[in-house]
Coordinates of C-alpha atoms in Angstrom, one line a residue:
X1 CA -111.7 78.9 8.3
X2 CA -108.0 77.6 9.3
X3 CA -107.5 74.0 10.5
X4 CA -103.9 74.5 11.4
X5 CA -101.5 77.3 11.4
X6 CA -97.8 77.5 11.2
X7 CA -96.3 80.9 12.8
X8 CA -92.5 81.6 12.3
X9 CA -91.5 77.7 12.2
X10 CA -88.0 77.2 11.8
X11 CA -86.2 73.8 12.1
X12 CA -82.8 73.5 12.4
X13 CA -79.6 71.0 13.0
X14 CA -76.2 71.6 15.1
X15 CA -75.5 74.5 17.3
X16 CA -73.7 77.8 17.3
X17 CA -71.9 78.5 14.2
X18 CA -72.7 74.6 12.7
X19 CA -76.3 75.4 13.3
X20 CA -77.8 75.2 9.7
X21 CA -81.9 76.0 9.2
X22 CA -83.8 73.5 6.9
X23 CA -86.7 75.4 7.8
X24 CA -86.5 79.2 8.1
X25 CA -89.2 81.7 9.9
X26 CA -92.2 79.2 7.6
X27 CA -95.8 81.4 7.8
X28 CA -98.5 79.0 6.5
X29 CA -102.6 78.7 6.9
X30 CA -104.4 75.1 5.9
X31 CA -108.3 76.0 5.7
X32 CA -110.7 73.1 6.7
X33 CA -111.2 70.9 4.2
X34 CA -108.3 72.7 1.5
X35 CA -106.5 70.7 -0.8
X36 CA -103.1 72.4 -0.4
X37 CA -99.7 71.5 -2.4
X38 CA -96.4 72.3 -0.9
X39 CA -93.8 71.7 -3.9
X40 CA -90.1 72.3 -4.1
X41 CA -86.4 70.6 -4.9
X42 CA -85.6 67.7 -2.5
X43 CA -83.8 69.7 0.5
X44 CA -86.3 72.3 0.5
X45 CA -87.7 71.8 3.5
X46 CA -91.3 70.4 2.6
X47 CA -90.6 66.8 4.4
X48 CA -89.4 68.2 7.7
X49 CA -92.4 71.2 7.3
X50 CA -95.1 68.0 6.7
X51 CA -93.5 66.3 10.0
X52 CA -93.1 68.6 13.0
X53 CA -97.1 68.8 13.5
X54 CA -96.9 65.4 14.7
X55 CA -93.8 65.9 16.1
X56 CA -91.7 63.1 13.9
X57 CA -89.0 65.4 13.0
X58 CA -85.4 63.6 13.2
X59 CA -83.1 63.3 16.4
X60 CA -81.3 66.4 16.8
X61 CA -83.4 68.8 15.1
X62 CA -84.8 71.7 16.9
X63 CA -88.3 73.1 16.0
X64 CA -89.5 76.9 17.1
X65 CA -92.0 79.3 16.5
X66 CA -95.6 77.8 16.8
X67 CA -98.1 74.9 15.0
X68 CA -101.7 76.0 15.9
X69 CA -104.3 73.0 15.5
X70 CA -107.8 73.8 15.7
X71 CA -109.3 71.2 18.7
X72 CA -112.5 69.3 17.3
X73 CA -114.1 69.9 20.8
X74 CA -114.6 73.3 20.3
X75 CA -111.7 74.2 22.7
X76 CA -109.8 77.0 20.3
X77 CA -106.2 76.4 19.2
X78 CA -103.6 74.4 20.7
X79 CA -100.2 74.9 19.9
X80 CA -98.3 71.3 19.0
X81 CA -95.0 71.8 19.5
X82 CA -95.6 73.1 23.0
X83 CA -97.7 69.3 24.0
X84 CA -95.9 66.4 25.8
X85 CA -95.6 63.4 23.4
X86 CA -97.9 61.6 25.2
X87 CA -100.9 64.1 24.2
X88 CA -99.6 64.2 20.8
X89 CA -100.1 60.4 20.6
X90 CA -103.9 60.9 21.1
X91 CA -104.2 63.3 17.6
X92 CA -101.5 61.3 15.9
X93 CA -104.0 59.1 13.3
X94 CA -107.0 60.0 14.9
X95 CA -107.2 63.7 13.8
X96 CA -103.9 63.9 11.6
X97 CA -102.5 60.8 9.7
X98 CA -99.7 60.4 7.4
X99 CA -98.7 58.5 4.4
X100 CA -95.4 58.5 4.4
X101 CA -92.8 58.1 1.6
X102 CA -90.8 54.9 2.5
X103 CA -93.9 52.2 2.5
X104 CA -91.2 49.8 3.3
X105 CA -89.9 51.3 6.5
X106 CA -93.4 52.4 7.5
X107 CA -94.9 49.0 7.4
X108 CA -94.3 46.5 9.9
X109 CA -92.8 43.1 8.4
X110 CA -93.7 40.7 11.0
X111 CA -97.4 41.6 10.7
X112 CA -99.9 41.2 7.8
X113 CA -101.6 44.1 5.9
X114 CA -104.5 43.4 7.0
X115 CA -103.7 43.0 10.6
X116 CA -102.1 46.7 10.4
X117 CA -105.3 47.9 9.4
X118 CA -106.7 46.2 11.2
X119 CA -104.9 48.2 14.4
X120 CA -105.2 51.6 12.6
X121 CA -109.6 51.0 12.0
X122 CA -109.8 49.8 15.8
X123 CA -108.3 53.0 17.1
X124 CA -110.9 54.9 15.6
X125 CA -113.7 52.5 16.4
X126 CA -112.7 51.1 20.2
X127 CA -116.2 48.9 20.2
X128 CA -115.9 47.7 16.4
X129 CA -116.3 43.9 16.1
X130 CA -113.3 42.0 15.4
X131 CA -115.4 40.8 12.2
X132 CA -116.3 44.3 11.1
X133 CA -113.0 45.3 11.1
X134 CA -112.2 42.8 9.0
X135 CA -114.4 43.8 6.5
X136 CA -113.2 47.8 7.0
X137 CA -110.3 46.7 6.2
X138 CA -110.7 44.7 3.3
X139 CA -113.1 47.7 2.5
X140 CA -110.3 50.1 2.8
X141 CA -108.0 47.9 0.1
X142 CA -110.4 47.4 -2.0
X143 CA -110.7 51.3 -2.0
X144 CA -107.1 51.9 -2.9
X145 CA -107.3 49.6 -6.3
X146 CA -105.7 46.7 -4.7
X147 CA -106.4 43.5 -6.6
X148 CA -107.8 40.2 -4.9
X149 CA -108.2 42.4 -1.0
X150 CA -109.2 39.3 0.3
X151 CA -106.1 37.4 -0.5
X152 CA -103.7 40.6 -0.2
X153 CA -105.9 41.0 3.2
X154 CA -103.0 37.9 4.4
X155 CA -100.2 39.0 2.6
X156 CA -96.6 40.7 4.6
X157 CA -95.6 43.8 3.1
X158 CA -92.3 41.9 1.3
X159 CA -95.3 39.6 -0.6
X160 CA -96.4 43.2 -2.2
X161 CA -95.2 44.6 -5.0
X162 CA -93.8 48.6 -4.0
X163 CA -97.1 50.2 -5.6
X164 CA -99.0 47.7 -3.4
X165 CA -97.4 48.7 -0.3
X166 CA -97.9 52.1 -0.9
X167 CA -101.9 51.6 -1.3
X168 CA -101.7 49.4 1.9
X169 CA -100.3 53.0 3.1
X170 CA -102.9 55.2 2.2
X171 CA -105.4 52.8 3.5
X172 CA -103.9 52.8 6.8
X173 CA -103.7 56.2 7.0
X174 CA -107.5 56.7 5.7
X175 CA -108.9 54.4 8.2
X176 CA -109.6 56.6 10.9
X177 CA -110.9 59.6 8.7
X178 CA -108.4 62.1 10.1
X179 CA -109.4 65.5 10.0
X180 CA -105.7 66.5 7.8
X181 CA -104.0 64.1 5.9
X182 CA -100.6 64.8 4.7
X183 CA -99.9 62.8 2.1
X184 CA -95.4 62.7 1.1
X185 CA -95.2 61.8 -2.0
X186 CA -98.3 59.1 -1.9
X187 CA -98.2 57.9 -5.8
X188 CA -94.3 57.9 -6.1
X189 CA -94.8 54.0 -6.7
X190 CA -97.8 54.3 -9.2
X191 CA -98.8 54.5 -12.5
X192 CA -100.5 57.0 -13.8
X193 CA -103.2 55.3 -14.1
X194 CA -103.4 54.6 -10.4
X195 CA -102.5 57.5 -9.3
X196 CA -105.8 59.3 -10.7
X197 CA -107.6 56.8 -9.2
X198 CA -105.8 57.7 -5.5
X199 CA -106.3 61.5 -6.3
X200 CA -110.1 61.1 -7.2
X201 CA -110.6 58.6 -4.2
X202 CA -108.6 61.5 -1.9
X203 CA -110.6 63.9 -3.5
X204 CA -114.3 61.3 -2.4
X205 CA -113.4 60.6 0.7
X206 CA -113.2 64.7 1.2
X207 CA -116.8 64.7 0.1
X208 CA -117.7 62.2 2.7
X209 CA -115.7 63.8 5.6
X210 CA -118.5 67.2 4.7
X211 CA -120.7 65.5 7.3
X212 CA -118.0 65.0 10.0
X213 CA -116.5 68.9 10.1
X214 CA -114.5 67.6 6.6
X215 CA -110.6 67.3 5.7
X216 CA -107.7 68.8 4.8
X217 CA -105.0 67.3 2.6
X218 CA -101.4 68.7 2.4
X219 CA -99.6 67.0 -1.0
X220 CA -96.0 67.1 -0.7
X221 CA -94.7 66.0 -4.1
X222 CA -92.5 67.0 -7.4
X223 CA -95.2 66.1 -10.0
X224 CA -96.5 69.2 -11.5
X225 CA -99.1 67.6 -13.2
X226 CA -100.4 66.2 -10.0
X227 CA -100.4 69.7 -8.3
X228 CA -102.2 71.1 -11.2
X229 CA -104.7 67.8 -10.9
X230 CA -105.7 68.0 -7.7
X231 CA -104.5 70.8 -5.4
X232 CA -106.5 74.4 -4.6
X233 CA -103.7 76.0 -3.4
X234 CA -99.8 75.7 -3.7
X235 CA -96.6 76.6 -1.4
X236 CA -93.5 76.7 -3.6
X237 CA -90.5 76.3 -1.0
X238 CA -86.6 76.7 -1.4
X239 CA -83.9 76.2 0.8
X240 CA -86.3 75.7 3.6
X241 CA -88.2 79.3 2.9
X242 CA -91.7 79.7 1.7
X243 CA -91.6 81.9 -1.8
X244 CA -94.6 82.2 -2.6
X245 CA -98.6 80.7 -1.9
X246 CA -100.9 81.0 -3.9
X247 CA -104.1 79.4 -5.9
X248 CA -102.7 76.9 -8.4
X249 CA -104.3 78.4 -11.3
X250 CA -102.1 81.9 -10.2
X251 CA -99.0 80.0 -9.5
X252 CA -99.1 77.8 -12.4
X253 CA -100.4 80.9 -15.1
X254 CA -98.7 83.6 -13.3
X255 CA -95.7 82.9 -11.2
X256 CA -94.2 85.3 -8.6
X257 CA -90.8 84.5 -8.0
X258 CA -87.9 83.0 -10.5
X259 CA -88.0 80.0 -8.7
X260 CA -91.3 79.7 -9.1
X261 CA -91.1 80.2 -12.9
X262 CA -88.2 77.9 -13.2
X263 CA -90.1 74.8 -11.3
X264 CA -93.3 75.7 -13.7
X265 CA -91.4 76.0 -16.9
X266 CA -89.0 73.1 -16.2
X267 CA -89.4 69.9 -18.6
X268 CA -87.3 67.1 -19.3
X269 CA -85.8 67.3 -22.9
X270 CA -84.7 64.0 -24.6
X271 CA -81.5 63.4 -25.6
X272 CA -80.5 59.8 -26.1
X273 CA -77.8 59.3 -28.2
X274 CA -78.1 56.7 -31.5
X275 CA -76.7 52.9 -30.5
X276 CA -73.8 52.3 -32.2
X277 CA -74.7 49.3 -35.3
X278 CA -71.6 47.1 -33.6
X279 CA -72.9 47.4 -30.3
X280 CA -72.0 44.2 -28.1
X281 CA -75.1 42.7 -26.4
X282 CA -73.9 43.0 -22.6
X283 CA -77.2 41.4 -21.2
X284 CA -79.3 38.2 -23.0
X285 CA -82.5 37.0 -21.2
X286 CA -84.5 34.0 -22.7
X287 CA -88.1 32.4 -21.2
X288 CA -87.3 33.8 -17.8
X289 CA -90.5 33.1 -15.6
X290 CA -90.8 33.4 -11.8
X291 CA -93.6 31.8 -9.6
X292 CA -94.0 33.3 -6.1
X293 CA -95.4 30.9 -3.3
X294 CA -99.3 31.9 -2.2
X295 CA -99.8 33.5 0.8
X296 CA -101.4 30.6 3.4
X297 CA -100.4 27.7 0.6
X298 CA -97.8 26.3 3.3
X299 CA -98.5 23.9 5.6
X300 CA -100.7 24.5 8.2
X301 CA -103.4 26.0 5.7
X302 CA -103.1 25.0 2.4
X303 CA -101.9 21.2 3.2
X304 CA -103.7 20.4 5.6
X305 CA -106.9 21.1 3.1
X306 CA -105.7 18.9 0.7
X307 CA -105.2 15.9 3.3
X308 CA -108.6 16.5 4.6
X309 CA -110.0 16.0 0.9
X310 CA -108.1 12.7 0.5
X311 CA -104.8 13.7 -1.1
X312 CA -101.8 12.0 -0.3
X313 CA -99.9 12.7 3.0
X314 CA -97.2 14.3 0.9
X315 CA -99.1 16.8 -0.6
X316 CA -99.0 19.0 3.3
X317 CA -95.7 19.7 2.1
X318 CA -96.2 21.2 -0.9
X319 CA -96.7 24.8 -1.8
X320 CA -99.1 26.6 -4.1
X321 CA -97.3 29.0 -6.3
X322 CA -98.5 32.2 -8.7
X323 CA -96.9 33.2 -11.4
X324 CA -95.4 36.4 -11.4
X325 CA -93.2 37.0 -14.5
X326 CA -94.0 34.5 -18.0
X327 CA -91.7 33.7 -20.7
X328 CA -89.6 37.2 -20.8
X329 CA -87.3 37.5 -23.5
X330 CA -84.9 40.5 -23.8
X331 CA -81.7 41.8 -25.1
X332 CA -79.5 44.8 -24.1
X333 CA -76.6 46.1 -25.8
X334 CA -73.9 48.5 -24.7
X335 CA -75.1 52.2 -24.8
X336 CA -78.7 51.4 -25.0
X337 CA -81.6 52.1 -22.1
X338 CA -84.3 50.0 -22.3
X339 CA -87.6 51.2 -20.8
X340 CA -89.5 48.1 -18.8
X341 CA -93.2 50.0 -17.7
X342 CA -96.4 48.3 -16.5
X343 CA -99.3 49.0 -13.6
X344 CA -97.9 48.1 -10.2
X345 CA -98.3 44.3 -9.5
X346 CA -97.3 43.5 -13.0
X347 CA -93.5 41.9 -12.5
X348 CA -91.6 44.6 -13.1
X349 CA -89.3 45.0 -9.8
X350 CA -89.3 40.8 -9.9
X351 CA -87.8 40.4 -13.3
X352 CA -85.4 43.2 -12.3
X353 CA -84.6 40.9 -9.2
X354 CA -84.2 37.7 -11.6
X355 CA -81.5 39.2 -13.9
X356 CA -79.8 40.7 -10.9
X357 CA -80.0 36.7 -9.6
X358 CA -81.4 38.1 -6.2
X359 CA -84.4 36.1 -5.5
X360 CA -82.3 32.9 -3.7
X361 CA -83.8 33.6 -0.8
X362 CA -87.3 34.7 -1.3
X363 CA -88.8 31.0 -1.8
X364 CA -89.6 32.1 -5.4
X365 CA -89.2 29.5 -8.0
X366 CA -87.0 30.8 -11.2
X367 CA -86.6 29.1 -15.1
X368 CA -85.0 30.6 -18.0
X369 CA -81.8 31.7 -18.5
X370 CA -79.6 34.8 -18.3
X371 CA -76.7 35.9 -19.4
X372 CA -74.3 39.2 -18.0
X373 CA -71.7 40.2 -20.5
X374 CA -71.4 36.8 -21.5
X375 CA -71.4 34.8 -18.3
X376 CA -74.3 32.7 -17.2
X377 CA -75.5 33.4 -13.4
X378 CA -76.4 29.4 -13.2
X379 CA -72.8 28.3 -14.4
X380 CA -70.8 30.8 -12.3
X381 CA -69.4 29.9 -8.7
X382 CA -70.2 32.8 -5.6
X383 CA -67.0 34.6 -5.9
X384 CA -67.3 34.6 -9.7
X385 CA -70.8 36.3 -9.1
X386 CA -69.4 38.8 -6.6
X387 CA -67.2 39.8 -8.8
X388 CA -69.5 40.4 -12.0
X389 CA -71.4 42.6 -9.4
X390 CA -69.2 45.2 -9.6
X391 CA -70.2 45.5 -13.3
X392 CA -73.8 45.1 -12.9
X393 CA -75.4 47.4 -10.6
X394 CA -79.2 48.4 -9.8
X395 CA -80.7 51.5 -7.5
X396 CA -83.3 49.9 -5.3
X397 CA -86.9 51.5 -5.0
X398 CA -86.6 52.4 -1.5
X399 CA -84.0 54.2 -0.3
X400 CA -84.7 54.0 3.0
X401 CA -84.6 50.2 3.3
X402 CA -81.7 50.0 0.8
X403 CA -79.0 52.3 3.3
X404 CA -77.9 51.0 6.8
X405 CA -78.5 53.7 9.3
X406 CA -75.7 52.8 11.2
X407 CA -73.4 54.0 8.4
X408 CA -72.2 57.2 7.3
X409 CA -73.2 58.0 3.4
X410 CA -69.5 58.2 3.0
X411 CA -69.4 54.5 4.6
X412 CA -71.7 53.7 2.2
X413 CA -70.9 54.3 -1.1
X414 CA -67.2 53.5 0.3
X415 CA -68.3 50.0 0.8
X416 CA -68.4 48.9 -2.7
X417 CA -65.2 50.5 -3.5
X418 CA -63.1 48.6 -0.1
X419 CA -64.9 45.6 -2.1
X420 CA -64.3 45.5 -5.9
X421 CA -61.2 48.1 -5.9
X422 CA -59.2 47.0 -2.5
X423 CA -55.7 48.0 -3.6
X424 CA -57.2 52.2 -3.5
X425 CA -55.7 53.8 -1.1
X426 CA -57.9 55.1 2.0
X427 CA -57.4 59.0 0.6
X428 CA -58.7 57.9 -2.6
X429 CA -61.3 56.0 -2.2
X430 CA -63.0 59.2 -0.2
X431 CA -61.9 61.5 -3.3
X432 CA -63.5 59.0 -5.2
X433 CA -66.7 59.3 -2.7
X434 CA -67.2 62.8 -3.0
X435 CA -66.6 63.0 -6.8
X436 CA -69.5 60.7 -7.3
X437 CA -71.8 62.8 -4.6
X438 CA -70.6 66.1 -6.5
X439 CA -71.8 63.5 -9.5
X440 CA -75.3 63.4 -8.2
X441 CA -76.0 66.7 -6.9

């Protein structure tokens, strides 16, 4: 039986002979209750395809054709992209949620987790007690493998690590049992461990929905592995057209179209290349160790306790820390990658932070020492460090929070260049830009 049903959808962006289709003429059926992946290059389409049933596709772009939703009232199909906003709102979480890609932009950082949870639970259940929500909530984390719920339960999203956020995510989006959940790219920020455990609780939570009319789930994501895992049926899409779609076991064992063959059959190979004997040591970390201040450890929780028990009046000012990273040592020399893995919540993005010297203004408390090609971060005056920046880069987790919207991509990248290279000349420094785009793909 089909839930939804996409009929000739094509998106597209610009007009006349700019107009360019991301999505082109898409044909698709999601039965009730199907487990359906829809794979493909970035660019492909599968984003923008996942996005126009809620009608969330970006400014500009210009949806056709139709998106039939099966009404829960027994009232036969309605057609989404002909409804006002306003009636969309009402199936927006309640009958289809979202996890989206960018926890960071999805996430509100002036409220708690748990208070956004919180908001997403009491939509569902109007009448819910503020108490029981509370404890759906906590529920709902505890669900998604979150450590300590109760204490994450206070935390903002910038006190989580980026796998954290994304389970805060998923049990958002879980908390009003929607009838189709599409899920883009929901375990980009997990291990592997964790991201078994998301698929199998996906894959539970299905069960339970049997007793409600069930749930659908639409995977958008480039881990084969994952498709193989979990999904029952997959849609390969290219240059915003649908190739082929088809059971996984056919479409893995059997693939239609080159494509298709191609994304099955592709696999990284490794070729690193031997470190040279002589090889300078460009980066030297000793005992580094960062403590993070607790959530509610500042002065209207935490201190206030302490007086109460008898402590000295000084002690409301001070803070209750965790510690985050212990006593890392590391060397890297010139040529070499060094691989730095762990389950989410175990320090990796904050020692990455501590060598870049970036957690000045996080309240965090930092020891240890680290040197960058020889220069000590503690020793060096600001200029000094902007100008080691240019030789010691990092790519961010999120994307999304890491560009400005307000600035062209060409802006952008440009940016660094105007910095650390001002004497290139304005022609340049775009040739530059688009030999590094070309760089990337």
């Amino acid at each position: 039986m089909s839930l939804m049903r996409y009929e000739n959808l094509s998106i597209s962006f610009g007009v006349g002979r700019r107009e360019k289709f991301a999505v082109n003429q898409l044909n698709l059926d999601i039965g009730v209750s199907e487990r359906l992946a829809l794979v493909g290059e970035s660019g492909s389409g599968k984003t923008l395809t996942a996005l126009a049933p809620l009608r969330l596709e970006p400014e500009g772009a210009k949806a056709s054709g139709k998106i039939l939703w099966k009404r829960q009232d027994g009232q036969g199909e309605v057609d989404l992209l002909s409804m006002s906003i306003e009636d969309i709102r009402e199936i927006r979480g309640r009958e289809i949620a979202m996890i989206f890609q960018e926890p960071m932009t999805a996430l509100n950082p002036l409220f708690t987790i748990g208070n956004q949870i919180i908001e997403a639970v009491q939509i569902y259940q109007p009448l819910i007690s503020k108490a029981d929500a509370i404890d759906a909530a906590i529920d709902l984390l505890k669900k998604t493998g979150i450590p300590e719920p109760e204490r994450r339960f206070h935390s903002y999203p910038h006190q989580l690590s980026g796998g954290q956020r994304q389970r805060a995510m998923i049990a958002m989006a879980l908390a009003c049992k929607p009838r189709l959940l599409i899920a883009d790219e929901p375990t980009t920020a997990l291990d592997p461990s964790l991201r078994l455990q998301i698929l199998d609780l996906l894959k539970e939570l299905q069960e339970d929905a049997k007793a409600d009319g069930g749930m659908a789930v639409i995977l958008i994501t480039h881990d084969l592995n994952m498709v193989r895992y979990f999904a029952q049926r997959v849609a390969v899409m290219h240059q915003g057209k649908l190739l082929e779609c088809r059971s996984t076991e056919e479409v893995f064992e059997r693939p239609e179209h080159p494509y298709t063959e191609s994304l099955v059959h592709s696999a990284p190979v490794r070729n690193v290349l031997p470190l040279v004997p002589i090889a300078p040591v460009l980066l030297k970390a000793q005992d580094v160790c960062v403590d993070y201040p607790k959530a509610g450890s500042g002065f209207l929780s935490a201190g206030i306790k302490k007086f109460i028990r008898g402590l000295h009046f000084s002690d409301l000012f001070k803070r209750e820390y965790e510690s985050v990273v212990k006593n890392i040592s590391l060397d890297l020399r010139q040529g070499e990658t060094l691989g730095v893995i762990g389950e989410s919540g175990s320090g990796k993005s904050t020692l990455a932070m501590a060598l870049l010297d970036l957690l000045g203004q996080t309240g965090a408390k930092t020891s240890g020492h680290v040197e960058v090609l020889g220069h000590s971060w503690s020793k060096m005056s600001p200029k000094e460090r902007s100008q080691l920046r240019a030789s010691f880069q990092v790519i961010f987790q999120d994307p999304f929070g890491s560009l400005s919207p307000r600035m062209t991509v060409g802006q952008i990248i440009g940016e660094g260049l105007a910095l650390h290279q001002p004497d290139l000349s304005q022609d340049g420094r775009k040739a530059r830009v688009i030999e590094v785009l070309k760089e990337v793909g």
